[in-house]
Amino acid sequence: MKSGNSVLSSYGTTIFEVMSRLASQHGAINLGQGFPEGLESERLLGSVSQLMTDGPQQYAPMMGVQELRRAVATHSHRFYGLDIDPETEVMVTSGGTEALADCLFGLIEPGDEVVLIEPLYDSYLPILRRAGAVPRLVRLSPPEWTLPKEELAAAFGPKTKLMILNSPMNPNGKVFTESELAFIADLLVKHDAYCVCDEVYEHQVYDGLRHIPLMTLPGMRDRCLKVGSAGKTFSVTGWKVGHVIAAPHLLQPVAKAHQFITFSTHPGLQIAVAEGLRWDDEYFIGLTRGLQSRRDRLGNGLSAIGFDVLPCAGSYFISADFRALAKRKGFVGDDTEFCRLITMEAGVAAVPVSAFYEDGGVRDYVRFCFAKTEEILDVAVRRLSEYFS
Ligand code: PMP
Ligand code: GLN
């Protein structure tokens, strides 16, 4: 029998699926895969159930329903002062993951180089390799996750087509500062490169910090493709409604990939997301505030147990060094084994941070998702505390 594509076949099953399956087999609380529980808005669910009955039920326009494209453009102006043309600069996708794949398939030529920062979301490397690009990886390391500017500059070269930048960052919760963004912007201009900006956690930024889209920096409007996800903004990851914002010369080739991959996304879900994006600031402030207090609740609980919890400025996730606890328990093993152990023995699933590195090089940290009800977080902390006491 002939084999499947060698690039994609070389990857195992994604860690998010692996840990979620293990959690369900063992009845564990799932703080592994990043999905919210108990944060979904009743208002949005009400609208969508009405739309499911009333329709539309057929294919949406390829670029997305007009209402949602307009709402995305208005949202970008309201939060970031961006002037976006909803007719030519917004495309709706089936989730942020599809948006990212469309950007890579739409822009990459075989042999192009792509600069990426580790730790990274697991879809980037397989897709860009399948598109024929060569990755140039720059590593951020715990506990500081400082951007190594010289290494980043050295990763750029004449073959660099684009960079992928994820801020707020999964899994480490880093939010890039304005000066880091300015440094990246200079490199992009110097090397005439584009940036795919994965900003799906744009409304998950804490402690009074502000999310700054790279696209808002001088010279970046026509070089950036800004990716968003309603899954994160409205706590409905199963809906898989995302979008890309980019200047027409960038969006056109990306739309070619989209038209042959999914073509369009559920129209009722799009209309409901458009409604949500039009809500007043109270919703967005409330979302951030609620998540920040959950971050602190889980972080304090984990620290009290003996995890060395790292700071988290954004996203759904906190990561923690488990070495002190492992020692206490006489456990010898890496982060993947530790995650399996706590899922099966303590009844709480997490995700190993090594899964976000190509060579799995960082092995002493695990990632917990705090986008859960306070009750779920408290039970998780209690279970871990009992297990390690
Ligand atoms: N980028 C990052 C950094 C993510 O963590 C995720 C997944 N949650 C996505 C993109 C994809 O978002 P979606 O679920 O909308 O496909
Ligand atoms: N982005 C989510 C996470 O980091 C998971 C997405 C997925 O399961 N593909 O947990």
Coordinates of C-alpha atoms and ligand atoms in Angstrom, one line a residue:
M1 CA 0.0 0.0 0.0
K2 CA 1.3 3.5 -0.8
S3 CA 1.7 5.7 2.2
G4 CA 0.1 9.0 3.1
N5 CA 1.8 12.4 3.0
S6 CA 5.1 12.0 4.7
V7 CA 5.2 15.5 6.3
L8 CA 1.8 15.1 8.0
S9 CA 2.2 11.4 8.8
S10 CA 5.4 12.2 10.7
Y11 CA 3.3 13.9 13.4
G12 CA 1.5 12.1 16.2
T13 CA -2.0 12.9 17.5
T14 CA -2.2 16.4 18.8
I15 CA -1.5 16.7 22.6
F16 CA -4.8 18.4 23.1
E17 CA -6.8 15.4 21.9
V18 CA -4.5 13.0 23.7
M19 CA -4.9 14.7 27.1
S20 CA -8.7 15.2 26.6
R21 CA -9.2 11.5 25.8
L22 CA -7.1 10.5 28.8
A23 CA -9.1 12.9 31.0
S24 CA -12.4 11.5 29.9
Q25 CA -11.2 7.9 30.3
H26 CA -10.2 8.6 33.9
G27 CA -13.0 11.0 34.8
A28 CA -10.5 13.7 35.4
I29 CA -11.2 17.4 35.5
N30 CA -9.8 18.7 32.2
L31 CA -7.5 21.7 32.7
G32 CA -5.5 20.4 29.7
Q33 CA -7.0 21.4 26.3
G34 CA -7.9 25.1 26.3
F35 CA -11.6 25.4 26.3
P36 CA -13.9 27.4 28.6
E37 CA -16.5 26.0 30.9
G38 CA -19.3 28.0 32.5
L39 CA -18.3 31.3 30.7
E40 CA -20.6 30.9 27.7
S41 CA -23.1 33.9 27.3
E42 CA -26.8 32.9 27.7
R43 CA -27.6 35.9 25.4
L44 CA -25.5 34.5 22.5
L45 CA -26.8 31.0 23.0
G46 CA -30.4 32.3 22.8
S47 CA -29.7 34.1 19.6
V48 CA -28.1 31.1 18.0
S49 CA -30.9 28.7 18.9
Q50 CA -33.3 31.1 17.2
L51 CA -31.1 31.3 14.1
M52 CA -30.8 27.5 13.9
T53 CA -34.6 27.4 13.5
D54 CA -35.1 30.4 11.3
G55 CA -32.1 29.9 9.1
P56 CA -30.2 30.7 7.0
Q57 CA -29.3 27.0 6.5
Q58 CA -27.3 27.1 3.3
Y59 CA -23.8 28.1 2.3
A60 CA -22.7 31.5 3.5
P61 CA -20.8 33.8 1.1
M62 CA -17.2 32.7 0.8
M63 CA -15.8 35.8 2.5
G64 CA -18.3 35.6 5.3
V65 CA -21.7 37.2 5.9
Q66 CA -21.6 40.9 5.5
E67 CA -22.9 41.5 9.0
L68 CA -19.9 39.7 10.5
R69 CA -17.4 41.3 8.2
R70 CA -18.7 44.7 9.2
A71 CA -18.8 43.8 12.9
V72 CA -15.1 42.7 12.7
A73 CA -14.1 45.9 11.0
T74 CA -16.0 48.0 13.6
H75 CA -14.5 46.0 16.5
S76 CA -11.0 46.7 15.1
H77 CA -11.7 50.4 15.0
R78 CA -13.3 50.5 18.4
F79 CA -10.5 48.6 20.2
Y80 CA -7.4 49.5 18.1
G81 CA -8.3 52.5 16.0
L82 CA -7.7 50.5 12.8
D83 CA -9.6 51.5 9.6
I84 CA -10.5 48.2 7.9
D85 CA -12.6 47.9 4.8
P86 CA -15.1 45.1 5.5
E87 CA -15.6 44.4 1.8
T88 CA -11.9 43.8 0.9
E89 CA -10.0 43.3 4.1
V90 CA -11.9 40.8 6.2
M91 CA -12.5 37.1 5.7
V92 CA -14.4 34.8 7.9
T93 CA -13.0 31.3 8.5
S94 CA -13.9 28.1 10.4
G95 CA -11.9 29.0 13.4
G96 CA -8.5 30.6 14.0
T97 CA -6.8 27.3 13.0
E98 CA -8.3 27.5 9.5
A99 CA -7.4 31.2 9.3
L100 CA -3.7 30.3 10.1
A101 CA -3.6 27.5 7.6
D102 CA -5.2 29.7 4.9
C103 CA -2.5 32.4 5.5
L104 CA 0.3 29.9 5.2
F105 CA -1.0 28.0 2.2
G106 CA -2.0 31.3 0.5
L107 CA 1.4 33.0 1.0
I108 CA 4.2 30.4 1.1
E109 CA 6.2 29.2 -1.9
P110 CA 8.2 26.0 -1.5
G111 CA 11.7 27.0 -0.2
D112 CA 10.5 30.1 1.6
E113 CA 11.6 30.5 5.2
V114 CA 9.3 31.2 8.1
V115 CA 10.4 32.7 11.4
L116 CA 8.6 31.3 14.5
I117 CA 8.9 31.7 18.2
E118 CA 8.8 28.7 20.5
P119 CA 6.8 27.6 22.5
L120 CA 4.2 27.5 19.8
Y121 CA 0.7 26.3 19.0
D122 CA 0.9 22.9 17.4
S123 CA -0.7 23.6 14.0
Y124 CA 2.0 26.0 12.8
L125 CA 4.9 23.7 11.9
P126 CA 3.0 20.9 10.1
I127 CA 1.1 23.3 8.0
L128 CA 4.0 25.5 7.0
R129 CA 6.1 22.4 6.2
R130 CA 3.3 20.9 4.1
A131 CA 3.2 24.2 2.2
G132 CA 6.9 23.7 1.5
A133 CA 8.4 26.3 3.9
V134 CA 11.5 25.9 6.0
P135 CA 11.0 26.9 9.7
R136 CA 13.5 29.1 11.5
L137 CA 12.8 28.7 15.2
V138 CA 13.7 31.1 18.0
R139 CA 13.2 29.8 21.5
L140 CA 11.8 31.6 24.6
S141 CA 12.7 29.8 27.8
P142 CA 11.0 29.7 31.2
P143 CA 10.8 31.2 33.7
E144 CA 11.3 34.7 32.1
W145 CA 10.3 33.9 28.5
T146 CA 12.5 36.9 27.4
L147 CA 12.7 37.6 23.7
P148 CA 16.3 36.9 22.5
K149 CA 16.5 39.8 20.1
E150 CA 19.9 38.9 18.6
E151 CA 18.7 35.4 17.8
L152 CA 15.5 36.7 16.4
A153 CA 17.4 39.1 14.1
A154 CA 19.7 36.2 13.0
A155 CA 16.7 34.0 12.1
F156 CA 15.7 36.5 9.4
G157 CA 17.4 36.4 6.0
P158 CA 16.9 36.9 2.3
K159 CA 14.5 33.9 2.0
T160 CA 12.3 34.9 4.9
K161 CA 8.7 35.2 3.6
L162 CA 7.0 35.7 6.9
M163 CA 6.9 35.4 10.6
I164 CA 4.2 34.0 12.9
L165 CA 3.7 35.9 16.1
N166 CA 1.3 34.8 18.8
S167 CA 0.5 37.5 21.4
P168 CA -1.0 36.9 23.9
M169 CA 1.0 33.7 23.7
N170 CA -0.1 30.1 24.3
P171 CA 1.0 28.3 26.5
N172 CA 3.1 30.7 28.5
G173 CA 0.8 33.7 28.8
K174 CA 3.4 36.2 27.5
V175 CA 2.1 39.5 26.1
F176 CA 4.6 41.2 23.8
T177 CA 5.5 44.7 24.9
E178 CA 5.3 47.7 22.5
S179 CA 9.1 47.8 22.4
E180 CA 9.4 44.1 21.5
L181 CA 6.8 44.7 18.8
A182 CA 8.7 47.7 17.5
F183 CA 11.8 45.5 17.2
I184 CA 9.9 42.9 15.3
A185 CA 8.4 45.5 13.0
D186 CA 11.9 46.8 12.1
L187 CA 13.0 43.3 11.2
L188 CA 9.9 42.8 9.0
V189 CA 10.6 46.0 7.1
K190 CA 14.3 45.3 6.8
H191 CA 13.7 41.9 5.3
D192 CA 10.5 42.8 3.4
A193 CA 8.6 40.0 5.2
Y194 CA 5.0 39.6 6.3
C195 CA 3.7 38.7 9.8
V196 CA 0.8 36.3 10.5
C197 CA -0.4 37.7 13.9
D198 CA -2.2 35.0 15.9
E199 CA -4.2 37.2 18.3
V200 CA -6.9 34.8 19.2
Y201 CA -6.5 35.8 22.9
E202 CA -6.8 39.5 22.2
H203 CA -9.4 39.9 25.0
Q204 CA -7.5 37.8 27.5
V205 CA -5.0 40.4 28.7
Y206 CA -4.8 41.0 32.4
D207 CA -3.5 43.4 35.1
G208 CA -4.4 46.5 33.2
L209 CA -2.1 45.7 30.3
R210 CA -3.3 46.5 26.8
H211 CA -3.3 44.2 23.8
I212 CA -1.4 45.9 21.0
P213 CA -1.9 44.4 17.5
L214 CA 1.4 44.5 15.6
M215 CA -0.7 45.8 12.7
T216 CA -1.1 49.1 14.5
L217 CA 2.6 49.9 14.5
P218 CA 4.1 52.2 11.9
G219 CA 4.6 50.5 8.5
M220 CA 2.8 47.3 9.7
R221 CA -0.7 47.9 8.3
D222 CA 0.1 46.3 4.9
R223 CA 2.5 43.6 6.2
C224 CA 0.3 42.0 8.9
L225 CA -2.5 39.4 8.7
K226 CA -4.4 39.6 12.0
V227 CA -6.1 36.4 13.1
G228 CA -9.0 36.3 15.6
S229 CA -11.3 33.6 17.0
A230 CA -14.9 34.0 18.3
G231 CA -14.2 30.8 20.2
K232 CA -12.0 32.7 22.6
T233 CA -13.8 36.0 22.6
F234 CA -17.2 34.5 23.4
S235 CA -16.1 31.3 25.1
V236 CA -17.6 29.0 22.4
T237 CA -14.6 27.1 21.0
G238 CA -16.8 24.5 19.4
W239 CA -18.3 27.0 17.1
K240 CA -15.1 27.4 15.2
V241 CA -15.7 30.9 13.8
G242 CA -12.5 32.9 13.1
H243 CA -11.4 35.6 10.8
V244 CA -8.4 37.2 9.1
I245 CA -7.9 40.9 8.6
A246 CA -5.4 42.0 6.0
A247 CA -4.8 44.5 3.2
P248 CA -6.3 43.3 -0.1
H249 CA -3.0 42.3 -1.7
L250 CA -2.4 39.9 1.2
L251 CA -6.0 38.7 1.7
Q252 CA -6.6 37.8 -1.9
P253 CA -4.1 34.9 -2.1
V254 CA -5.2 33.8 1.4
A255 CA -8.9 33.7 0.2
K256 CA -7.8 31.4 -2.6
A257 CA -6.7 28.8 0.1
H258 CA -9.9 29.3 2.0
Q259 CA -12.1 28.8 -1.0
F260 CA -10.7 25.4 -1.7
I261 CA -10.4 24.2 1.9
T262 CA -13.7 25.1 3.7
F263 CA -15.2 27.7 1.3
S264 CA -17.6 29.0 4.0
T265 CA -18.6 28.8 7.7
H266 CA -22.0 28.2 9.3
P267 CA -24.1 31.4 8.6
G268 CA -26.2 31.3 11.8
L269 CA -23.0 31.1 13.9
Q270 CA -21.6 34.1 12.0
I271 CA -24.7 36.2 12.5
A272 CA -24.6 35.4 16.3
V273 CA -20.9 36.3 16.5
A274 CA -21.6 39.6 14.7
E275 CA -24.2 40.4 17.4
G276 CA -21.6 39.6 20.1
L277 CA -18.9 41.8 18.6
R278 CA -21.4 44.7 18.7
W279 CA -22.0 44.4 22.5
D280 CA -20.8 47.3 24.6
D281 CA -17.5 47.4 26.4
E282 CA -19.0 46.0 29.6
Y283 CA -19.0 42.5 28.1
F284 CA -15.4 42.6 27.1
I285 CA -14.3 44.1 30.4
G286 CA -16.3 41.5 32.3
L287 CA -14.8 38.7 30.3
T288 CA -11.2 39.8 31.1
R289 CA -12.0 40.6 34.8
G290 CA -13.7 37.2 35.3
L291 CA -10.7 35.3 33.7
Q292 CA -8.2 37.3 35.7
S293 CA -9.8 36.3 39.0
R294 CA -9.9 32.7 37.9
R295 CA -6.2 32.9 37.0
D296 CA -5.5 34.1 40.5
R297 CA -7.8 31.5 42.1
L298 CA -6.1 28.6 40.3
G299 CA -2.6 30.2 40.5
N300 CA -2.9 30.7 44.3
G301 CA -4.2 27.2 44.8
L302 CA -1.4 25.6 42.8
S303 CA 1.2 27.6 44.6
A304 CA -0.2 26.5 48.0
I305 CA 0.2 22.9 46.9
G306 CA 3.8 23.5 46.0
F307 CA 3.9 24.2 42.3
D308 CA 6.2 27.0 41.2
V309 CA 3.6 29.0 39.3
L310 CA 4.9 31.4 36.6
P311 CA 3.4 34.8 36.0
C312 CA 0.7 35.0 33.3
A313 CA -0.2 38.3 31.6
G314 CA -2.6 36.9 29.0
S315 CA -4.4 33.9 27.4
Y316 CA -6.3 31.1 29.2
F317 CA -3.3 29.4 30.7
I318 CA -0.8 29.3 33.6
S319 CA 2.3 27.2 33.5
A320 CA 4.0 25.8 36.5
D321 CA 7.3 24.1 37.4
F322 CA 6.4 20.8 39.0
R323 CA 9.9 19.7 40.1
A324 CA 9.5 20.4 43.9
L325 CA 6.3 18.4 44.0
A326 CA 7.9 15.6 41.9
K327 CA 10.7 15.4 44.4
R328 CA 8.3 15.2 47.3
K329 CA 6.5 12.3 45.6
G330 CA 9.6 10.5 44.5
F331 CA 8.5 10.9 40.9
V332 CA 11.1 10.8 38.2
G333 CA 9.9 11.6 34.8
D334 CA 9.3 14.4 32.3
D335 CA 6.4 16.8 31.9
T336 CA 4.4 14.4 29.7
E337 CA 4.7 11.6 32.3
F338 CA 3.8 14.1 35.0
C339 CA 0.6 15.1 33.1
R340 CA -0.4 11.5 32.7
L341 CA 0.3 10.8 36.4
I342 CA -1.9 13.7 37.7
T343 CA -4.6 12.9 35.2
M344 CA -4.8 9.2 36.1
E345 CA -3.9 9.4 39.8
A346 CA -5.1 12.9 41.0
G347 CA -8.0 13.3 38.6
V348 CA -6.8 16.6 37.0
A349 CA -5.5 16.8 33.5
A350 CA -2.9 19.4 32.3
V351 CA -0.8 19.7 29.1
P352 CA 3.0 19.3 29.0
V353 CA 4.8 22.5 27.9
S354 CA 7.3 20.3 25.9
A355 CA 4.5 19.7 23.4
F356 CA 5.0 23.4 22.3
Y357 CA 8.7 22.8 21.4
E358 CA 9.9 21.1 18.2
D359 CA 12.5 19.1 20.1
G360 CA 10.4 18.9 23.3
G361 CA 13.4 20.6 25.0
V362 CA 11.6 22.2 27.9
R363 CA 10.5 19.4 30.2
D364 CA 9.8 20.7 33.7
Y365 CA 6.6 22.7 33.2
V366 CA 3.0 21.9 32.8
R367 CA 0.1 24.1 31.5
F368 CA -3.2 24.5 33.2
C369 CA -6.3 26.1 31.7
F370 CA -8.1 28.4 34.1
A371 CA -11.1 29.4 31.9
K372 CA -13.4 27.3 34.1
T373 CA -16.1 27.8 36.8
E374 CA -14.7 28.6 40.2
E375 CA -16.2 25.4 41.4
I376 CA -14.3 23.3 38.9
L377 CA -11.1 25.1 39.7
D378 CA -11.6 24.6 43.5
V379 CA -12.3 20.9 43.0
A380 CA -9.2 20.6 40.8
V381 CA -7.0 22.3 43.5
R382 CA -8.5 20.1 46.2
R383 CA -7.8 16.9 44.3
L384 CA -4.2 17.9 43.5
S385 CA -3.7 19.0 47.1
E386 CA -5.0 15.7 48.5
Y387 CA -2.8 13.8 46.0
F388 CA 0.4 15.7 46.9
S389 CA -0.2 16.0 50.6
Ligands
PMP1 N1 -3.9 30.0 18.0 C1 -3.7 29.7 19.3 C2 -2.5 30.2 20.0 C3 -4.6 28.9 20.0 O1 -4.3 28.6 21.2 C4 -5.7 28.4 19.3 C5 -6.6 27.4 19.9 N2 -7.2 27.6 20.9 C6 -5.9 28.8 18.0 C7 -5.0 29.6 17.4 C8 -7.1 28.3 17.2 O2 -8.3 28.8 17.5 P1 -9.7 28.1 17.0 O3 -10.1 27.3 18.1 O4 -10.5 29.3 16.7 O5 -9.4 27.3 15.7
GLN2 N1 -5.6 26.0 21.4 C1 -6.1 25.1 22.4 C2 -5.1 24.8 23.5 O1 -4.0 25.3 23.4 C3 -6.6 23.8 21.8 C4 -6.9 23.7 20.4 C5 -7.1 22.3 19.9 O2 -7.5 21.5 20.6 N2 -6.8 22.1 18.7 O3 -5.4 24.1 24.3

